[in-house]
Coordinates of N, CA, C and O and ligand atoms in Angstrom, one line a residue:
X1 N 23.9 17.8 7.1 CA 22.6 17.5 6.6 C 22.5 16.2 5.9 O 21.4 15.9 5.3
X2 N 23.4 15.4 5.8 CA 23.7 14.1 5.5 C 22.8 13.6 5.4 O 22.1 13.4 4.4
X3 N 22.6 13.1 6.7 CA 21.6 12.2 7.4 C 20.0 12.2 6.9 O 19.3 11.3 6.5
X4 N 19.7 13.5 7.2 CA 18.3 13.7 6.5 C 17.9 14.0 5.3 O 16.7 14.1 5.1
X5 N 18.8 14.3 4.1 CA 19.3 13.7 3.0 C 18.8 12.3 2.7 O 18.0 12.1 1.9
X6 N 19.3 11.6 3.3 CA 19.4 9.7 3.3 C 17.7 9.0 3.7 O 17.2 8.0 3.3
X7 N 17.2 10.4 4.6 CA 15.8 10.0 4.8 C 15.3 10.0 3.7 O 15.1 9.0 3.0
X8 N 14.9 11.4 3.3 CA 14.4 11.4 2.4 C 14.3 10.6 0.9 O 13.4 10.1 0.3
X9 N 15.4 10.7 0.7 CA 16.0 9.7 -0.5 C 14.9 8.4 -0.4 O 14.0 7.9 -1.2
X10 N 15.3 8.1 0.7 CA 15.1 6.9 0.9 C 13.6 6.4 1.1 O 13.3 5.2 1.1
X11 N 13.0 7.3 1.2 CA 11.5 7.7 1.9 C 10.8 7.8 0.2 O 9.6 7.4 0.1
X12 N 11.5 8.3 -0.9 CA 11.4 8.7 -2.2 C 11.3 6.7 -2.8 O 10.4 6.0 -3.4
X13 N 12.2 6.4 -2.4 CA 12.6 5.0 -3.5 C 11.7 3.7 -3.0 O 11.3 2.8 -3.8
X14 N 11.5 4.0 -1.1 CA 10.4 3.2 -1.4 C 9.1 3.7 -2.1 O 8.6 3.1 -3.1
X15 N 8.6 4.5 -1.7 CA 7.6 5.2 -2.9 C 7.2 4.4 -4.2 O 6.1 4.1 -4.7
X16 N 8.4 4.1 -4.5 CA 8.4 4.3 -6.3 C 8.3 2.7 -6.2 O 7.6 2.0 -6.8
X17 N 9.2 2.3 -5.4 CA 9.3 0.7 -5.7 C 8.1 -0.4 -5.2 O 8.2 -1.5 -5.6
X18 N 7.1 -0.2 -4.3 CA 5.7 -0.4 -3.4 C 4.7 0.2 -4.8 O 3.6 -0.4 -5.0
X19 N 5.0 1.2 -5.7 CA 4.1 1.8 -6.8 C 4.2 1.0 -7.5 O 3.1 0.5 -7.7
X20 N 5.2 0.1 -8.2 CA 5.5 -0.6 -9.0 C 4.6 -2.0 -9.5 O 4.1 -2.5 -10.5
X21 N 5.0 -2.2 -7.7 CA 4.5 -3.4 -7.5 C 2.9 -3.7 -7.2 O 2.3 -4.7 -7.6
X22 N 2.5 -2.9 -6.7 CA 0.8 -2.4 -6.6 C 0.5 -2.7 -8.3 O -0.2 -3.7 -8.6
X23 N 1.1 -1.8 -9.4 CA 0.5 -1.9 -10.8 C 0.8 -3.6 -11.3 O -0.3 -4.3 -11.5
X24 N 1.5 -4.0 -11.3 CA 1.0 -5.8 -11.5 C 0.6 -6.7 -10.7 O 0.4 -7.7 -11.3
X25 N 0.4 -6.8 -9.4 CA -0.5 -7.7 -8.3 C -1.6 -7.7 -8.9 O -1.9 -6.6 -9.3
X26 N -2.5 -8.7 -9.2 CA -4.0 -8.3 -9.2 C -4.5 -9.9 -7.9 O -5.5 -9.8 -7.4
X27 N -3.8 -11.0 -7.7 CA -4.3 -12.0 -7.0 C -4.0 -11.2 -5.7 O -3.0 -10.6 -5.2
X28 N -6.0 -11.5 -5.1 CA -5.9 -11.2 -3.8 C -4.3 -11.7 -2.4 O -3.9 -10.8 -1.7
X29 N -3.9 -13.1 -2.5 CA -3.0 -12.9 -1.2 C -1.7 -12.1 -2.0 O -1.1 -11.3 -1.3
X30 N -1.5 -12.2 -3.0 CA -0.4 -10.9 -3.3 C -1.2 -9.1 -3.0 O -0.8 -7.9 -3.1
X31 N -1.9 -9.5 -2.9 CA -2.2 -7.6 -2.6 C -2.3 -7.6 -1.1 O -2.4 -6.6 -0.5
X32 N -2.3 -8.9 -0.5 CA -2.9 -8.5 1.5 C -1.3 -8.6 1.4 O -1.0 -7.4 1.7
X33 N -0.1 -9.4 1.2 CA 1.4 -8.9 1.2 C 2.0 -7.6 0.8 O 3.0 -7.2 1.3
X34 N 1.0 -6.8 -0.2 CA 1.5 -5.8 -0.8 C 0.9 -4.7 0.0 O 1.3 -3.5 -0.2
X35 N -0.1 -5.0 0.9 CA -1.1 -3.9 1.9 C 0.1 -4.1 3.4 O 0.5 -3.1 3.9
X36 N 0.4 -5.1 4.0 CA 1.4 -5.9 5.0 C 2.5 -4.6 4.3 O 2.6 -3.4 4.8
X37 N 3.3 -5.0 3.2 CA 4.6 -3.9 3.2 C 4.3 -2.4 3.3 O 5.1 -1.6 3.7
X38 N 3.1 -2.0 2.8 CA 3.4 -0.5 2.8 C 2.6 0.0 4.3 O 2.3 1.1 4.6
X39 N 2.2 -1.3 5.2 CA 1.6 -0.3 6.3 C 3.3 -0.8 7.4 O 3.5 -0.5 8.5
X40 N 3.9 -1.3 6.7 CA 5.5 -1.4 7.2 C 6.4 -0.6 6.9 O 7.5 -0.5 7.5
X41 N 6.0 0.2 5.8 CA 6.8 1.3 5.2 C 6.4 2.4 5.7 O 7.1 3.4 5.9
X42 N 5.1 2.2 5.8 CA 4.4 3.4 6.7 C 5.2 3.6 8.0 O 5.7 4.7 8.2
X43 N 5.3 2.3 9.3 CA 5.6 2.6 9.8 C 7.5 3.2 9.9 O 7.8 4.2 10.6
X44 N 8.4 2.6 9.2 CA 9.1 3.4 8.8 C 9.8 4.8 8.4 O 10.9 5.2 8.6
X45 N 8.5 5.3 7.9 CA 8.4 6.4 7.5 C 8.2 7.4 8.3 O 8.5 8.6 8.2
X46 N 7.2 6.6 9.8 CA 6.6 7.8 11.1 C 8.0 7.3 11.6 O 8.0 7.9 12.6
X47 N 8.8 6.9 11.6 CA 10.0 6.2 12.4 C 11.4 7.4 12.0 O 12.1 8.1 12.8
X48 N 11.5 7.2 11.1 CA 12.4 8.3 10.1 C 11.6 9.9 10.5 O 12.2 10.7 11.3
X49 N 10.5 10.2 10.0 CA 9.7 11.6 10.6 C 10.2 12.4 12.0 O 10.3 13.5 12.4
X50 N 10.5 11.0 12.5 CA 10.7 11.0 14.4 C 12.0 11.1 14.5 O 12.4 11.6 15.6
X51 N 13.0 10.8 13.5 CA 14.1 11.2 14.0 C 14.4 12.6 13.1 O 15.0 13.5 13.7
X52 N 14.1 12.7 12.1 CA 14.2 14.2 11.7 C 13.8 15.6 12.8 O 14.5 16.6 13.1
X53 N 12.8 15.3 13.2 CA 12.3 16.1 14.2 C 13.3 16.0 15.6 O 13.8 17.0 16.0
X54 N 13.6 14.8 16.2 CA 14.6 14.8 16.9 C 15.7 15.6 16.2 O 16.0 16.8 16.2
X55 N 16.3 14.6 15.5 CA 18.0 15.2 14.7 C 18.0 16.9 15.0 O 18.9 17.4 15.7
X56 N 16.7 17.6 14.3 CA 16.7 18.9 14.1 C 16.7 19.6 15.2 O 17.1 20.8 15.2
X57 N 16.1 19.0 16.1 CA 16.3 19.7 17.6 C 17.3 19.9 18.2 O 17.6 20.8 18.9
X58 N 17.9 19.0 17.8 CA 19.3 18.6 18.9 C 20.4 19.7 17.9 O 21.2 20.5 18.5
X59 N 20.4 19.8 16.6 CA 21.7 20.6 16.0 C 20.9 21.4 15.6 O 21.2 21.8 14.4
X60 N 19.7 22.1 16.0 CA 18.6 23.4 15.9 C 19.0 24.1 14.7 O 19.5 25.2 14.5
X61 N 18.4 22.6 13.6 CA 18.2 22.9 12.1 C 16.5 23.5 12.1 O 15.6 23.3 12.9
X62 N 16.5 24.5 10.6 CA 15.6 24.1 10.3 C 14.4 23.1 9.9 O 13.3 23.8 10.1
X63 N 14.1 22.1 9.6 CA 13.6 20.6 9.4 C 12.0 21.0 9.0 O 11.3 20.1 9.0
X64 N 11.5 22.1 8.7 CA 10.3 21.9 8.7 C 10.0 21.8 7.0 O 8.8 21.8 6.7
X65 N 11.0 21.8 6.1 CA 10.4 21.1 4.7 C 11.2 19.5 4.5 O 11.0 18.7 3.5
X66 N 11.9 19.2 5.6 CA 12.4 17.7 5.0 C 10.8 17.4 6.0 O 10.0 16.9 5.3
X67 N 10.5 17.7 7.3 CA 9.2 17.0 7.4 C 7.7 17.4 7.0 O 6.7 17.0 7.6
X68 N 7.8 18.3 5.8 CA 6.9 18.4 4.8 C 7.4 17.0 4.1 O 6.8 16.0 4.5
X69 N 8.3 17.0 3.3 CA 8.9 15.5 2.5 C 8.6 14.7 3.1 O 8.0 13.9 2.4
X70 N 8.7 14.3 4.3 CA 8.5 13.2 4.9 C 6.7 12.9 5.0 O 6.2 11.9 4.6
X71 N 6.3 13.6 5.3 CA 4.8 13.8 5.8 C 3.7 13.5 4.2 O 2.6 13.2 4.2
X72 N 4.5 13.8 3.2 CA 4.3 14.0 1.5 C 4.2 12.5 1.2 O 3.1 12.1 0.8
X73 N 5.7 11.4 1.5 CA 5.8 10.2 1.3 C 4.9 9.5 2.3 O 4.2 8.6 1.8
X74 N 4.7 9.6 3.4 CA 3.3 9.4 3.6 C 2.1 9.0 3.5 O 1.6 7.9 3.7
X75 N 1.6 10.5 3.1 CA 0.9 10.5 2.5 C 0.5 9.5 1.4 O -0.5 8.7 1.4
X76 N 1.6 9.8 0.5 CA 1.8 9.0 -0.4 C 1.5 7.4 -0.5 O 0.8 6.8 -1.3
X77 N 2.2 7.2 0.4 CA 1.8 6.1 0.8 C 0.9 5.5 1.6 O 1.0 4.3 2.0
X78 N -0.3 6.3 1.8 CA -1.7 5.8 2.4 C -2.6 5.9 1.2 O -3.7 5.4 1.2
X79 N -2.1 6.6 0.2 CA -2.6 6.4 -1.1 C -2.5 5.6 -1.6 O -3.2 5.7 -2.7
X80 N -1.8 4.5 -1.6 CA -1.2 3.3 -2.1 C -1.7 2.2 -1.3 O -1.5 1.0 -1.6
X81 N -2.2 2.6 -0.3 CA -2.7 2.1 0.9 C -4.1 1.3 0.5 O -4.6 0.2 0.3
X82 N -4.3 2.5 0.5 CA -6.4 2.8 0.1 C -6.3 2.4 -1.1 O -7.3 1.7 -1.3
X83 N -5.5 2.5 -2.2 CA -5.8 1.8 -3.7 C -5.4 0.1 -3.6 O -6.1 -0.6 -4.4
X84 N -4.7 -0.6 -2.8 CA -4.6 -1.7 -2.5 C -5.7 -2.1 -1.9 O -6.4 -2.9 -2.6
X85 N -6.2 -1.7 -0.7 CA -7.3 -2.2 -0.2 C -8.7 -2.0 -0.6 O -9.6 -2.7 -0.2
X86 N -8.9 -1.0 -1.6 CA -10.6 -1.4 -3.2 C -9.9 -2.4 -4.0 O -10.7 -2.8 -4.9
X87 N -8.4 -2.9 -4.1 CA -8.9 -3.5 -4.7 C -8.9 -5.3 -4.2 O -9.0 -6.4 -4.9
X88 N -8.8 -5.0 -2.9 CA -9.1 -6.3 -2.3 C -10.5 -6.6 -2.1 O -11.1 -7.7 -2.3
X89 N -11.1 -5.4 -1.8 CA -12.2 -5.8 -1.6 C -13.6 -5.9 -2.9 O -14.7 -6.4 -2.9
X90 N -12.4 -4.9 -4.1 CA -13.0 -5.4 -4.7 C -13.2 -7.0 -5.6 O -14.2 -7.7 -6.0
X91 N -11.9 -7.3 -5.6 CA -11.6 -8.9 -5.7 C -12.5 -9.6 -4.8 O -12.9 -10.6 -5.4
X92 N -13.0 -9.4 -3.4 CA -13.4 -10.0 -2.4 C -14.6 -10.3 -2.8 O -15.1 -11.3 -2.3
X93 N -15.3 -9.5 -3.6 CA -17.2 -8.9 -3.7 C -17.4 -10.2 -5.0 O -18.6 -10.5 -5.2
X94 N -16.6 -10.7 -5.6 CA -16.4 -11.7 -6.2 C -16.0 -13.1 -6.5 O -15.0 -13.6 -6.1
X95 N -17.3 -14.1 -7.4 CA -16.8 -15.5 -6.9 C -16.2 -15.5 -9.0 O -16.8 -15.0 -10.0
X96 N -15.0 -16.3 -8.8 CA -14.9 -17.1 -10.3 C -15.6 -18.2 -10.4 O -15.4 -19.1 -9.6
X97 N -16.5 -18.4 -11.3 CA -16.3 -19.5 -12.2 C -15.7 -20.5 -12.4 O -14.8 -20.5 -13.2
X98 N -16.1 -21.8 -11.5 CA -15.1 -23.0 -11.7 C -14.8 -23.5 -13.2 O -13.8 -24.1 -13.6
X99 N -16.4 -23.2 -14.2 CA -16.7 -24.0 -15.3 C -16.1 -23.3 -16.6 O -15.7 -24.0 -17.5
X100 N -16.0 -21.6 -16.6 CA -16.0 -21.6 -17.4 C -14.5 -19.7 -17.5 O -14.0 -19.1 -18.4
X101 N -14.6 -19.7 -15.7 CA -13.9 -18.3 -15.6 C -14.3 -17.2 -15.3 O -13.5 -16.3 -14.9
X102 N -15.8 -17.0 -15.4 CA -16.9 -16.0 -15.5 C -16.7 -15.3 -13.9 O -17.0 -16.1 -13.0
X103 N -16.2 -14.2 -13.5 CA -16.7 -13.4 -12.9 C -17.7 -13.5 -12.0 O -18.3 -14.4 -12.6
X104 N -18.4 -13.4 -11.1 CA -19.8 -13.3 -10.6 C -19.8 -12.5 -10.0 O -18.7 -11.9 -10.0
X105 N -20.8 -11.9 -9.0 CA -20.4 -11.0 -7.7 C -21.0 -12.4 -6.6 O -21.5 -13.5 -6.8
X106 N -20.7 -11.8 -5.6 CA -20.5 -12.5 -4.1 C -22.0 -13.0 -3.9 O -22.5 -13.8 -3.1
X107 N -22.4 -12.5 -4.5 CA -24.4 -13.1 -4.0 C -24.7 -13.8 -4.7 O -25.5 -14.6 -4.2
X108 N -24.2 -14.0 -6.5 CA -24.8 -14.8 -7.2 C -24.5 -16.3 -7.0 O -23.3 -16.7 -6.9
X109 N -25.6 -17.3 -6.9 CA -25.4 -19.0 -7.0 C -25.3 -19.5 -8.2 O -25.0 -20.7 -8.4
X110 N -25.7 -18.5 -9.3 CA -25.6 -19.8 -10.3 C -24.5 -18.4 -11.3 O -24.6 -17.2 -11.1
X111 N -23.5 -19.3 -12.2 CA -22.9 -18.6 -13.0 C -23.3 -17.9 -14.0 O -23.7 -18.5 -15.0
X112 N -23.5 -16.3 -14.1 CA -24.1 -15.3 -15.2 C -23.8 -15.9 -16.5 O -24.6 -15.5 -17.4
X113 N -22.7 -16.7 -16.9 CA -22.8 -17.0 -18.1 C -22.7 -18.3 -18.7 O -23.0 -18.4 -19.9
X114 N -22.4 -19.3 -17.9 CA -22.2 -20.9 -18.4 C -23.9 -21.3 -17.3 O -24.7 -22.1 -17.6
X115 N -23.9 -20.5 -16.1 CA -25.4 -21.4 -15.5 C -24.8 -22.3 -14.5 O -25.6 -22.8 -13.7
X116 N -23.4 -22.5 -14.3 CA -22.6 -23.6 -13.5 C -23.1 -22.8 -11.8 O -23.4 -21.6 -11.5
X117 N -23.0 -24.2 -10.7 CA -23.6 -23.8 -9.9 C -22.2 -23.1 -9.0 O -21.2 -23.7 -9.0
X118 N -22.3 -21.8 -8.4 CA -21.2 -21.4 -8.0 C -21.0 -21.6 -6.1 O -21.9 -21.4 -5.2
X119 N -19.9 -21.9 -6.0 CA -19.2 -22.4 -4.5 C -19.5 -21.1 -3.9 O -19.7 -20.2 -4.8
X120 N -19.7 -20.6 -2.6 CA -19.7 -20.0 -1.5 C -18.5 -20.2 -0.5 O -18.3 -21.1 0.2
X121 N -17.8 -19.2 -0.7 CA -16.5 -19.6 0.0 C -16.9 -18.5 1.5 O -16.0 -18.4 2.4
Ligands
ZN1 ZN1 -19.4 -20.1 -15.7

């Protein structure tokens, strides 16, 4: 049972380490890198899924709670997924303030608090 042991484990630590890094990114191209790794870990994870279910076939283990575990990290990780990507887009729905730092949303032209005329990117 080694082997699928090592999945899981392993399936666990990226988890935690992709969680980490999600909580201090807030600059948009660090969060489209940070959305890039975990739909890479994602795939990983259907990759690992696929060999448990293989492995288990072939030495006709049980396997159906390591691929609950597996199916869980996942999960997991489309949750991490979907919280990266509101907050791209919520970064996106927004222009800064050349003049002064101010926030704006994506439609306003002049700055809500200095009046500076704001870029359209
Ligand atoms: Zn301003």
């Amino acid at each position: 049972m080694g082997l699928f042991e090592d999945v899981v484990v392993n399936a666990k630590t990226a988890v935690n380490v992709v969680g980490k890094k999600a909580g201090q990114m807030v600059d948009i191209s660090k969060l489209r890198i940070n959305a890039a790794d975990l739909n890479n870990e994602i795939s990983k994870r259907f990759e690992a899924l696929g060999r448990v279910i293989y492995d288990a076939k072939k030495t006709e283990n049980d396997s159906a709670e390591l691929v609950n575990e597996c199916v869980a990290a996942i999960d997991e990780l489309y949750e991490q997924l979907d919280a990266v990507n509101e907050q791209i887009s919520s970064l996106r729905c927004r222009v800064v303030c050349k003049q002064c730092g101010e926030e704006n949303s994506a439609e306003a032209c002049y700055c809500s608090k200095c009046g500076n005329k704001l870029d359209q990117e």
